[in-house]
Coordinates of C-alpha atoms and ligand atoms in Angstrom, one line a residue:
X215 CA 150.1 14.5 218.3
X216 CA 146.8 15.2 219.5
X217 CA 144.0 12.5 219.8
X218 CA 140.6 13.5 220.4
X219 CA 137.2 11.3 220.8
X220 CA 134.0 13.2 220.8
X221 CA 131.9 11.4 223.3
X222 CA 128.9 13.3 223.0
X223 CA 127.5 16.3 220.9
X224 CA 124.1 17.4 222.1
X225 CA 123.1 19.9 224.7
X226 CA 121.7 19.2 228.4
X227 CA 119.0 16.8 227.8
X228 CA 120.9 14.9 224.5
X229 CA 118.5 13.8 221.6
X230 CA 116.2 12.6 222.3
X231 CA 115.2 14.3 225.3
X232 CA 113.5 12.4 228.1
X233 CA 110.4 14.6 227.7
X234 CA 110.4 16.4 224.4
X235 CA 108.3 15.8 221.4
X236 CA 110.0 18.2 218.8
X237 CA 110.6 17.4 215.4
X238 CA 113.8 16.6 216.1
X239 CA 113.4 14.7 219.1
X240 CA 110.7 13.0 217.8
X241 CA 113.1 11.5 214.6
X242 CA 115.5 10.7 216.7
X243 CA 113.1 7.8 219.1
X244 CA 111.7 7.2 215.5
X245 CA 113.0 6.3 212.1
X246 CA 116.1 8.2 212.6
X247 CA 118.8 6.6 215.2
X248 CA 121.3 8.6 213.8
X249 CA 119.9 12.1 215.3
X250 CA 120.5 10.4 218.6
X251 CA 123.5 12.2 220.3
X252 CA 124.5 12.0 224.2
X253 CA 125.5 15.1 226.2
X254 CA 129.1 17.0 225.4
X255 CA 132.1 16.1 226.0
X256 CA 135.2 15.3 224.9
X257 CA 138.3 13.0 225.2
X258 CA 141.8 14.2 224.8
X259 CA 145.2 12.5 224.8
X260 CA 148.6 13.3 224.0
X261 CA 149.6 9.4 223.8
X262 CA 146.4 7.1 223.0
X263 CA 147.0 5.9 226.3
X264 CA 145.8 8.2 228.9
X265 CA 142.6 10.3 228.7
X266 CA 141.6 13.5 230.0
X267 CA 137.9 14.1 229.8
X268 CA 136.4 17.4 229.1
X269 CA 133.7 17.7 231.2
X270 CA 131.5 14.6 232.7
X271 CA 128.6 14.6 230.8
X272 CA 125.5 12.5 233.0
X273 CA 125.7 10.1 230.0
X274 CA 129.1 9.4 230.5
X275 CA 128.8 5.9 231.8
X276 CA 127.4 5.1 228.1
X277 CA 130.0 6.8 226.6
X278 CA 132.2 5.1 228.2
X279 CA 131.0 1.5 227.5
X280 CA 130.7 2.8 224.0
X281 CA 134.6 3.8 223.8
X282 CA 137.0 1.2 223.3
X283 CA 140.1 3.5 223.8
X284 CA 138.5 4.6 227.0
X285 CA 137.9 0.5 228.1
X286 CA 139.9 -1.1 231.2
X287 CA 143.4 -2.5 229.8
X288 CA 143.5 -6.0 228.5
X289 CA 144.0 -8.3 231.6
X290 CA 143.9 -5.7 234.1
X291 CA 141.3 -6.8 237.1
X292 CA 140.8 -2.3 237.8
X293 CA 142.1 -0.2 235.2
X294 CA 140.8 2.4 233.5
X295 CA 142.5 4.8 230.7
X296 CA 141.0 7.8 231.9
X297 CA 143.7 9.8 233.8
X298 CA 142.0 13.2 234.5
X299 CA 138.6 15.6 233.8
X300 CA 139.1 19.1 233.3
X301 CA 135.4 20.9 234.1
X302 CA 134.5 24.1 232.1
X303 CA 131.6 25.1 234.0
X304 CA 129.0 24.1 236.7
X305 CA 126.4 22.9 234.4
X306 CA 124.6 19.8 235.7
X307 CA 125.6 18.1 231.6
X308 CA 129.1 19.4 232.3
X309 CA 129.8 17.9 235.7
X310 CA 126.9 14.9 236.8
X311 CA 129.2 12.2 235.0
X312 CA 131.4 12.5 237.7
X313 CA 129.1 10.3 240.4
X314 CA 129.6 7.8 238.0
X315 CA 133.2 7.6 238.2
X316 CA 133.1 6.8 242.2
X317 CA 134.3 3.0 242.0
X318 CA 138.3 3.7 243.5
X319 CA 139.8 5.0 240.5
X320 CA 142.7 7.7 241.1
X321 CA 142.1 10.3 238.7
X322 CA 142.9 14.4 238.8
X323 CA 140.2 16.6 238.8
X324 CA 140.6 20.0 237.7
X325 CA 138.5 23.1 237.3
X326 CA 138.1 27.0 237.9
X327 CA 137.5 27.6 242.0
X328 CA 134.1 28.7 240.6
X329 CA 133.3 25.4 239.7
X330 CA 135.5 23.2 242.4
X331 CA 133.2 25.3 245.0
X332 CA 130.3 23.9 244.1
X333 CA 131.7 20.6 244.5
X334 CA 132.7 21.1 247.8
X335 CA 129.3 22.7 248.8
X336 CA 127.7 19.2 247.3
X337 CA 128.6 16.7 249.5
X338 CA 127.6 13.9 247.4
X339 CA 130.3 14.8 245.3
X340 CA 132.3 13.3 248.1
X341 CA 132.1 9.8 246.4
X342 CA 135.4 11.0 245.0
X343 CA 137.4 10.0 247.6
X344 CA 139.8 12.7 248.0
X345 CA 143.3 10.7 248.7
X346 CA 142.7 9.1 245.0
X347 CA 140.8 12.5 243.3
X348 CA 142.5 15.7 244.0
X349 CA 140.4 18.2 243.3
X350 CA 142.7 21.3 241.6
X351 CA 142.1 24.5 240.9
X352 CA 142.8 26.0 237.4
X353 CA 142.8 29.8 236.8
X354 CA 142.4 31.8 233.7
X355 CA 145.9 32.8 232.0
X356 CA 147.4 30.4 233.7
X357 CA 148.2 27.1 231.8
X358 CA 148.9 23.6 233.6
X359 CA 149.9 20.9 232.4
X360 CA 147.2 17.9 234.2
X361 CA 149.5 14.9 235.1
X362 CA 148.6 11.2 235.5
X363 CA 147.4 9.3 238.5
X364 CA 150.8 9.1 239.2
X365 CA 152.2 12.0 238.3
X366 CA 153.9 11.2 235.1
X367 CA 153.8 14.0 232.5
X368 CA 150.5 13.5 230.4
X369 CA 152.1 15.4 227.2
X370 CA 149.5 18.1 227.7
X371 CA 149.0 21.7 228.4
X372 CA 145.9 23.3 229.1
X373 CA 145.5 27.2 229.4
X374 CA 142.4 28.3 230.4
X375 CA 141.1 31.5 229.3
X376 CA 137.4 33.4 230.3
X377 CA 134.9 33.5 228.1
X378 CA 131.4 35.4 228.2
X379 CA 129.2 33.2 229.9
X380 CA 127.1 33.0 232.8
X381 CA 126.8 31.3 236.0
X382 CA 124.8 27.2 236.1
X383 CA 121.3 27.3 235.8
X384 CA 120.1 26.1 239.2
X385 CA 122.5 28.9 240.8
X386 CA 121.1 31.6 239.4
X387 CA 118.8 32.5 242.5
X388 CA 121.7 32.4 244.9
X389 CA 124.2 34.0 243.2
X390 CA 125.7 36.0 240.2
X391 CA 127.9 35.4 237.3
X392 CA 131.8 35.6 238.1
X393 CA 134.9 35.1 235.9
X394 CA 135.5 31.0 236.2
X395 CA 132.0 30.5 235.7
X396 CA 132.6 29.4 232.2
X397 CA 135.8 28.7 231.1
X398 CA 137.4 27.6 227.6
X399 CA 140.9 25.9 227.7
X400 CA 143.6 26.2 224.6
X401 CA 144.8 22.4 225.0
X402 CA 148.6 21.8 223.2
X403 CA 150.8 19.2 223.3
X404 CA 154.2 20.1 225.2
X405 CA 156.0 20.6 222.0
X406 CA 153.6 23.0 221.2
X407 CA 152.8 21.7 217.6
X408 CA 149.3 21.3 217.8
X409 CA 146.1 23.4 219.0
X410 CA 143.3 22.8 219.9
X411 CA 140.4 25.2 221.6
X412 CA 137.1 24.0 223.3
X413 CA 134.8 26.6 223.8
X414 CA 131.5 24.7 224.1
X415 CA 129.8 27.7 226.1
X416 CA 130.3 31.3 224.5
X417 CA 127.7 33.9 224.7
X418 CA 130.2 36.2 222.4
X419 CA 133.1 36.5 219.8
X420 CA 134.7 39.3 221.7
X421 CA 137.8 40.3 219.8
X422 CA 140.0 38.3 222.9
X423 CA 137.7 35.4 222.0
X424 CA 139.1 35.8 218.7
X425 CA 142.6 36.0 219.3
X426 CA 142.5 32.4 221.4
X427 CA 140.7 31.0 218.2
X428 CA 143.5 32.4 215.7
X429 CA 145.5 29.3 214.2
X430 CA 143.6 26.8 216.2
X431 CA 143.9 23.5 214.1
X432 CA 141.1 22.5 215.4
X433 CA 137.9 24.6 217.3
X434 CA 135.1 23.0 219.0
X435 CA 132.5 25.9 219.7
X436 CA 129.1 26.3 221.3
X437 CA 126.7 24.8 218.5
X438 CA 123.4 25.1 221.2
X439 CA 120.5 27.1 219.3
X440 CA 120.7 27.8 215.3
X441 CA 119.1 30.8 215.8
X442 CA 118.6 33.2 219.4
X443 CA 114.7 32.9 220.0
X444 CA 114.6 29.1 218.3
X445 CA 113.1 27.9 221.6
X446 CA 110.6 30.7 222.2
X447 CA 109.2 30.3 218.4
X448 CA 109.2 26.3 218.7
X449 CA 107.4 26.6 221.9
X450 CA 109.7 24.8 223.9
X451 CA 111.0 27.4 226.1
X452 CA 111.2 31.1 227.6
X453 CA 114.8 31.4 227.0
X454 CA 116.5 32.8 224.4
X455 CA 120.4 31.7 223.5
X456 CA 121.5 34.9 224.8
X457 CA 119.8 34.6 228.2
X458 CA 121.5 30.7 228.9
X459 CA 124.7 32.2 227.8
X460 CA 125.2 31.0 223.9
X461 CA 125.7 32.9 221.1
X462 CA 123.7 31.1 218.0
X463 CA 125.2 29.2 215.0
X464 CA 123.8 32.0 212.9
X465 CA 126.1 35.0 214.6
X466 CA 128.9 32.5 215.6
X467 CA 129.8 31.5 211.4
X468 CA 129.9 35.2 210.4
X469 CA 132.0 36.3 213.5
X470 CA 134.5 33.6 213.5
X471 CA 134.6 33.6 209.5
X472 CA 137.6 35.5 208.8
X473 CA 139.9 33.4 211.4
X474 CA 142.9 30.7 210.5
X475 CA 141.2 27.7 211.7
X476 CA 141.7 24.0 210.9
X477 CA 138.8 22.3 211.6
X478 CA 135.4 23.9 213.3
X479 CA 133.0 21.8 214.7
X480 CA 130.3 22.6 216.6
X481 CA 129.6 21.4 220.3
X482 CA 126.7 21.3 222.9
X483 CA 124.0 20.8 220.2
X484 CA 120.5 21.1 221.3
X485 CA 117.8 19.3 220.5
X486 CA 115.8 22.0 218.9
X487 CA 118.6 22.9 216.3
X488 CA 117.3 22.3 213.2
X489 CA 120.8 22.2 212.0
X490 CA 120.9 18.5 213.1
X491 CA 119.3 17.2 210.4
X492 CA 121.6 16.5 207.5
X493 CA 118.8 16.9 205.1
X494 CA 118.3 21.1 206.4
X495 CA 118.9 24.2 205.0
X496 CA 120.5 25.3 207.8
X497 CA 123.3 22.5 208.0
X498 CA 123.7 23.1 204.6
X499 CA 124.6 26.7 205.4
X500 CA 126.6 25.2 207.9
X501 CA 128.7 23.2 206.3
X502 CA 129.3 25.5 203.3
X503 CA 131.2 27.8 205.6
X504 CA 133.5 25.1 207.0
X505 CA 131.3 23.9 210.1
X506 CA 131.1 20.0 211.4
X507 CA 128.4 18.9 213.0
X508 CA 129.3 15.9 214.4
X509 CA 128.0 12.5 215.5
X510 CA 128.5 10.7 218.8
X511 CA 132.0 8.7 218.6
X512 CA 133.6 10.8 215.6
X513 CA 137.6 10.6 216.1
X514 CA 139.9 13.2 215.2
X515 CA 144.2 13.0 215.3
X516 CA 146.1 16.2 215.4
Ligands
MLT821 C1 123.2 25.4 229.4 O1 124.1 25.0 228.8 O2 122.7 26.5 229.2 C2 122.6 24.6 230.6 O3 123.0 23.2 230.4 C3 121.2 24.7 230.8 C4 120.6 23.6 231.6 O4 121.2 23.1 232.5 O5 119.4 23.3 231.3
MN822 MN1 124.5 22.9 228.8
ZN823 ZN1 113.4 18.0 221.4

Protein backbone atom coordinates (compact mmCIF):
# COMPACT_ATOMS: atom_id res chain seq x y z
CA UNK A 1 0.00 0.00 0.00
CA UNK A 2 0.79 3.41 -0.94
CA UNK A 3 -0.30 6.48 1.20
CA UNK A 4 0.07 9.80 -0.27
CA UNK A 5 -0.87 13.51 1.26
CA UNK A 6 -0.70 16.33 -1.13
CA UNK A 7 0.68 19.08 0.95
CA UNK A 8 0.61 21.69 -1.47
CA UNK A 9 -0.56 22.20 -5.18
CA UNK A 10 0.40 25.67 -6.47
CA UNK A 11 3.55 26.81 -8.17
CA UNK A 12 6.47 29.11 -6.57
CA UNK A 13 4.70 31.88 -5.09
CA UNK A 14 1.24 29.62 -4.01
CA UNK A 15 -2.17 31.41 -4.40
CA UNK A 16 -2.31 33.93 -3.46
CA UNK A 17 0.89 35.35 -4.32
CA UNK A 18 2.53 37.87 -1.89
CA UNK A 19 2.40 40.48 -4.70
CA UNK A 20 0.06 39.53 -7.46
CA UNK A 21 -3.33 41.05 -8.24
CA UNK A 22 -4.52 38.51 -10.97
CA UNK A 23 -7.91 37.27 -11.20
CA UNK A 24 -7.04 34.40 -9.63
CA UNK A 25 -4.97 35.69 -6.96
CA UNK A 26 -7.21 38.24 -6.31
CA UNK A 27 -10.28 35.50 -5.56
CA UNK A 28 -8.27 33.68 -3.62
CA UNK A 29 -7.47 36.90 -0.67
CA UNK A 30 -11.26 37.58 -1.53
CA UNK A 31 -14.48 35.63 -1.55
CA UNK A 32 -12.89 32.52 -2.52
CA UNK A 33 -10.62 30.65 0.26
CA UNK A 34 -10.79 27.70 -1.58
CA UNK A 35 -8.37 28.99 -4.52
CA UNK A 36 -5.90 29.25 -1.77
CA UNK A 37 -3.16 26.55 -2.31
CA UNK A 38 0.56 26.37 -0.71
CA UNK A 39 3.63 25.43 -2.78
CA UNK A 40 4.11 21.51 -4.11
CA UNK A 41 4.87 18.88 -2.45
CA UNK A 42 4.00 15.76 -1.47
CA UNK A 43 3.92 13.16 1.36
CA UNK A 44 4.55 9.46 0.81
CA UNK A 45 4.46 6.40 3.03
CA UNK A 46 4.59 2.88 2.69
CA UNK A 47 3.21 2.39 6.42
CA UNK A 48 1.14 5.56 7.66
CA UNK A 49 3.82 5.83 9.98
CA UNK A 50 6.92 7.22 8.41
CA UNK A 51 6.90 10.03 5.78
CA UNK A 52 9.09 10.84 3.05
CA UNK A 53 8.54 14.34 1.78
CA UNK A 54 8.81 15.24 -1.80
CA UNK A 55 10.45 18.28 -1.94
CA UNK A 56 10.41 21.13 0.95
CA UNK A 57 8.18 23.49 -0.20
CA UNK A 58 8.96 27.23 1.84
CA UNK A 59 5.43 26.75 3.14
CA UNK A 60 6.10 23.59 4.63
CA UNK A 61 6.02 24.61 8.19
CA UNK A 62 2.14 25.28 7.54
CA UNK A 63 1.73 22.28 5.90
CA UNK A 64 2.95 20.63 8.45
CA UNK A 65 0.91 22.14 11.30
CA UNK A 66 -1.97 21.50 9.00
CA UNK A 67 -1.16 17.59 8.65
CA UNK A 68 -2.11 15.47 11.41
CA UNK A 69 -0.41 12.28 10.00
CA UNK A 70 2.69 14.41 9.79
CA UNK A 71 2.20 15.72 13.81
CA UNK A 72 4.77 14.68 16.62
CA UNK A 73 3.49 11.12 18.15
CA UNK A 74 1.14 11.20 21.03
CA UNK A 75 3.17 11.70 24.26
CA UNK A 76 6.46 12.00 22.58
CA UNK A 77 8.42 15.23 24.11
CA UNK A 78 10.59 15.38 20.10
CA UNK A 79 9.15 13.23 17.58
CA UNK A 80 8.33 13.79 14.31
CA UNK A 81 6.79 11.30 11.51
CA UNK A 82 8.76 12.62 8.84
CA UNK A 83 11.59 10.10 8.12
CA UNK A 84 13.16 11.50 4.87
CA UNK A 85 12.85 14.38 1.76
CA UNK A 86 13.74 13.32 -1.52
CA UNK A 87 14.51 16.86 -3.63
CA UNK A 88 13.65 16.85 -7.42
CA UNK A 89 15.28 19.98 -8.30
CA UNK A 90 17.08 23.15 -7.02
CA UNK A 91 14.06 25.38 -7.15
CA UNK A 92 13.88 27.73 -4.20
CA UNK A 93 9.70 26.15 -3.73
CA UNK A 94 11.32 22.74 -4.10
CA UNK A 95 14.07 22.96 -1.38
CA UNK A 96 13.57 26.38 1.15
CA UNK A 97 11.29 24.19 3.49
CA UNK A 98 14.23 22.60 4.56
CA UNK A 99 15.60 25.59 6.99
CA UNK A 100 12.55 25.00 8.62
CA UNK A 101 13.19 21.54 9.54
CA UNK A 102 16.68 22.61 11.56
CA UNK A 103 15.30 21.86 15.26
CA UNK A 104 17.60 18.24 15.86
CA UNK A 105 15.50 15.92 13.95
CA UNK A 106 17.46 12.94 12.28
CA UNK A 107 16.04 12.64 8.94
CA UNK A 108 17.72 11.35 5.28
CA UNK A 109 18.10 13.73 2.73
CA UNK A 110 18.30 12.69 -0.67
CA UNK A 111 18.75 14.24 -4.06
CA UNK A 112 20.54 14.26 -7.57
CA UNK A 113 24.47 15.69 -6.91
CA UNK A 114 23.06 18.54 -9.00
CA UNK A 115 20.88 19.49 -6.40
CA UNK A 116 23.03 18.19 -3.10
CA UNK A 117 25.76 20.75 -4.69
CA UNK A 118 23.96 23.56 -4.17
CA UNK A 119 23.39 22.71 -0.75
CA UNK A 120 26.75 22.39 -0.02
CA UNK A 121 27.79 25.67 -1.78
CA UNK A 122 24.92 27.38 0.65
CA UNK A 123 26.18 27.24 3.86
CA UNK A 124 23.03 28.16 5.58
CA UNK A 125 21.86 24.95 4.62
CA UNK A 126 24.24 23.83 7.27
CA UNK A 127 21.43 24.11 9.93
CA UNK A 128 21.02 20.43 8.98
CA UNK A 129 23.42 19.16 11.21
CA UNK A 130 25.11 16.60 9.21
CA UNK A 131 25.58 13.60 11.98
CA UNK A 132 21.51 13.59 12.21
CA UNK A 133 20.89 14.62 8.09
CA UNK A 134 22.97 12.74 5.70
CA UNK A 135 22.84 14.30 2.81
CA UNK A 136 22.71 11.32 -0.24
CA UNK A 137 23.16 11.30 -3.53
CA UNK A 138 20.54 9.71 -5.85
CA UNK A 139 21.37 9.11 -9.64
CA UNK A 140 19.13 8.62 -12.58
CA UNK A 141 18.41 4.70 -13.33
CA UNK A 142 19.44 3.95 -10.32
CA UNK A 143 16.63 3.13 -7.67
CA UNK A 144 17.10 3.33 -3.73
CA UNK A 145 15.24 2.44 -1.41
CA UNK A 146 15.37 5.83 1.42
CA UNK A 147 15.56 4.17 4.92
CA UNK A 148 14.43 5.55 8.35
CA UNK A 149 16.33 7.63 10.77
CA UNK A 150 17.42 4.55 11.89
CA UNK A 151 17.94 2.55 9.16
CA UNK A 152 14.91 0.36 9.23
CA UNK A 153 13.47 -0.41 5.72
CA UNK A 154 10.82 2.38 4.87
CA UNK A 155 8.87 -0.11 2.39
CA UNK A 156 9.83 2.13 -0.46
CA UNK A 157 11.66 2.32 -3.61
CA UNK A 158 12.43 5.25 -5.45
CA UNK A 159 14.02 5.29 -9.08
CA UNK A 160 14.80 8.34 -10.33
CA UNK A 161 14.69 8.94 -13.94
CA UNK A 162 15.77 12.47 -16.07
CA UNK A 163 13.35 14.45 -17.32
CA UNK A 164 13.52 17.57 -19.76
CA UNK A 165 14.00 20.40 -17.61
CA UNK A 166 16.30 23.11 -16.87
CA UNK A 167 18.59 24.23 -14.35
CA UNK A 168 16.90 26.68 -10.91
CA UNK A 169 16.09 30.05 -11.81
CA UNK A 170 18.64 32.05 -9.75
CA UNK A 171 21.45 29.73 -11.40
CA UNK A 172 20.92 30.44 -14.65
CA UNK A 173 23.77 33.21 -14.89
CA UNK A 174 26.36 30.91 -13.52
CA UNK A 175 25.80 28.01 -14.99
CA UNK A 176 23.90 25.66 -17.53
CA UNK A 177 21.38 22.91 -17.53
CA UNK A 178 22.80 19.27 -16.72
CA UNK A 179 21.13 15.95 -16.38
CA UNK A 180 20.05 15.89 -12.36
CA UNK A 181 18.83 19.25 -12.70
CA UNK A 182 15.35 18.09 -12.67
CA UNK A 183 14.53 14.84 -11.78
CA UNK A 184 11.25 12.64 -11.58
CA UNK A 185 11.26 9.52 -9.30
CA UNK A 186 8.88 6.19 -10.07
CA UNK A 187 8.09 5.60 -6.20
CA UNK A 188 6.84 1.63 -5.43
CA UNK A 189 6.34 -0.17 -2.61
CA UNK A 190 8.99 -3.18 -2.11
CA UNK A 191 6.51 -5.68 -3.29
CA UNK A 192 6.18 -3.79 -6.26
CA UNK A 193 2.30 -3.67 -6.36
CA UNK A 194 1.82 -0.21 -6.59
CA UNK A 195 3.17 2.96 -8.77
CA UNK A 196 3.30 5.94 -8.51
CA UNK A 197 5.25 8.73 -10.73
CA UNK A 198 5.92 12.47 -9.66
CA UNK A 199 6.92 14.44 -12.40
CA UNK A 200 6.06 17.98 -11.14
CA UNK A 201 8.68 19.72 -13.63
CA UNK A 202 8.52 18.42 -17.42
CA UNK A 203 9.20 20.65 -20.20
CA UNK A 204 8.29 17.42 -22.61
CA UNK A 205 6.43 14.05 -23.17
CA UNK A 206 9.43 12.50 -24.85
CA UNK A 207 8.56 8.96 -25.76
CA UNK A 208 11.06 7.83 -22.48
CA UNK A 209 8.84 10.19 -20.60
CA UNK A 210 6.11 8.05 -21.73
CA UNK A 211 7.29 4.81 -21.01
CA UNK A 212 7.99 5.80 -17.03
CA UNK A 213 4.24 7.06 -17.13
CA UNK A 214 2.85 3.54 -18.70
CA UNK A 215 0.75 1.76 -15.96
CA UNK A 216 1.40 4.32 -13.33
CA UNK A 217 -1.69 3.97 -10.84
CA UNK A 218 -1.27 7.12 -10.05
CA UNK A 219 0.76 10.32 -12.00
CA UNK A 220 1.34 13.63 -10.57
CA UNK A 221 2.54 15.95 -13.56
CA UNK A 222 3.63 19.47 -14.00
CA UNK A 223 0.13 21.46 -14.01
CA UNK A 224 2.19 25.16 -14.03
CA UNK A 225 0.72 27.29 -17.04
CA UNK A 226 -2.69 26.22 -18.90
CA UNK A 227 -1.44 27.48 -21.89
CA UNK A 228 2.68 28.43 -23.00
CA UNK A 229 2.53 32.35 -23.32
CA UNK A 230 -0.45 32.51 -20.34
CA UNK A 231 1.96 34.88 -18.50
CA UNK A 232 3.13 37.12 -21.38
CA UNK A 233 -0.83 37.68 -22.46
CA UNK A 234 -1.90 38.24 -18.71
CA UNK A 235 0.88 40.63 -18.28
CA UNK A 236 2.47 39.01 -15.52
CA UNK A 237 5.58 37.90 -16.99
CA UNK A 238 8.27 37.60 -19.89
CA UNK A 239 8.44 33.97 -19.70
CA UNK A 240 6.79 31.57 -21.51
CA UNK A 241 6.18 27.73 -20.02
CA UNK A 242 8.72 26.53 -22.33
CA UNK A 243 11.50 28.97 -21.31
CA UNK A 244 10.99 28.00 -17.06
CA UNK A 245 10.98 24.42 -18.28
CA UNK A 246 7.10 23.27 -18.29
CA UNK A 247 5.17 21.95 -20.83
CA UNK A 248 1.45 23.41 -20.55
CA UNK A 249 -1.78 21.56 -19.43
CA UNK A 250 -2.94 22.11 -23.02
CA UNK A 251 0.04 19.89 -24.85
CA UNK A 252 0.47 17.67 -21.60
CA UNK A 253 -3.56 16.03 -21.90
CA UNK A 254 -3.15 15.30 -25.60
CA UNK A 255 0.39 13.79 -25.23
CA UNK A 256 -0.11 11.69 -22.23
CA UNK A 257 -3.82 10.72 -23.49
CA UNK A 258 -3.30 7.40 -24.87
CA UNK A 259 -1.28 6.07 -21.68
CA UNK A 260 -2.61 3.30 -18.95
CA UNK A 261 -2.84 5.55 -16.08
CA UNK A 262 -4.79 5.33 -12.79
CA UNK A 263 -5.18 8.51 -11.53
CA UNK A 264 -3.59 12.02 -13.17
CA UNK A 265 -3.41 14.93 -11.17
CA UNK A 266 -1.88 17.85 -11.84
CA UNK A 267 1.01 19.46 -9.68
CA UNK A 268 2.95 22.81 -9.31
CA UNK A 269 -0.17 24.91 -10.29
CA UNK A 270 0.41 28.52 -10.86
CA UNK A 271 -1.32 31.17 -9.96
CA UNK A 272 -2.18 32.43 -13.40
CA UNK A 273 -3.83 29.04 -14.53
CA UNK A 274 -7.08 29.70 -15.19
CA UNK A 275 -7.70 26.07 -14.82
CA UNK A 276 -7.94 26.68 -11.00
CA UNK A 277 -11.23 27.80 -11.01
CA UNK A 278 -13.77 25.05 -10.81
CA UNK A 279 -16.26 27.17 -12.54
CA UNK A 280 -13.67 27.48 -16.11
CA UNK A 281 -13.72 26.14 -19.31
CA UNK A 282 -10.53 25.10 -19.11
CA UNK A 283 -10.88 22.76 -15.88
CA UNK A 284 -13.78 21.54 -17.48
CA UNK A 285 -11.57 20.39 -20.40
CA UNK A 286 -9.49 19.23 -17.82
CA UNK A 287 -11.38 17.10 -16.00
CA UNK A 288 -13.23 15.57 -18.99
CA UNK A 289 -9.99 13.97 -20.06
CA UNK A 290 -9.27 12.38 -16.67
CA UNK A 291 -7.20 15.30 -14.92
CA UNK A 292 -7.40 16.31 -10.94
CA UNK A 293 -6.77 19.40 -9.98
CA UNK A 294 -6.34 19.15 -6.53
CA UNK A 295 -6.75 21.10 -3.25
CA UNK A 296 -4.32 21.55 -0.54
CA UNK A 297 -4.67 18.32 1.99
CA UNK A 298 -6.39 15.86 -0.62
CA UNK A 299 -5.42 12.20 0.52
CA UNK A 300 -4.88 9.44 -1.79
CA UNK A 301 -4.25 5.30 -0.67
CA UNK A 302 -2.70 3.08 -3.22
C1 LIG B 1 9.88 27.12 -11.68
O1 LIG B 1 9.25 26.14 -11.32
O2 LIG B 1 10.00 27.39 -12.89
C2 LIG B 1 10.52 27.98 -10.66
O3 LIG B 1 9.98 27.72 -9.40
C3 LIG B 1 10.58 29.40 -11.01
C4 LIG B 1 10.84 30.32 -9.85
O4 LIG B 1 11.61 30.00 -8.94
O5 LIG B 1 10.25 31.39 -9.82
MN1 LIG C 1 8.60 26.03 -9.36
ZN1 LIG D 1 -1.63 35.78 -9.34
Amino acid sequence: MLSIVILGAAAGGGVPQWNCGCANCRSARNGHPELKSTQASIAVSADQQNWFLINASPDLRQQLTGTPALHPRAGALRHSPVAGVILTNGEVDALAGLLSLREGAAFGLYAHRRVLDILDDNPIFNVLRADLVPRRAIDVGAAFEPTLPGGQVSGLVVEPFAVPGKIALYLEAADSNAEGDTIGLVIRDTARTRKLVFLAACAEVTPAIAARLEGADLVFFDGTLWRDDEMITAGLGQKTGQRMGHISMREAIPALAGLDIGRRVFLHINNSNPALRPDSPERREAAHAGWIVPADGMEITL
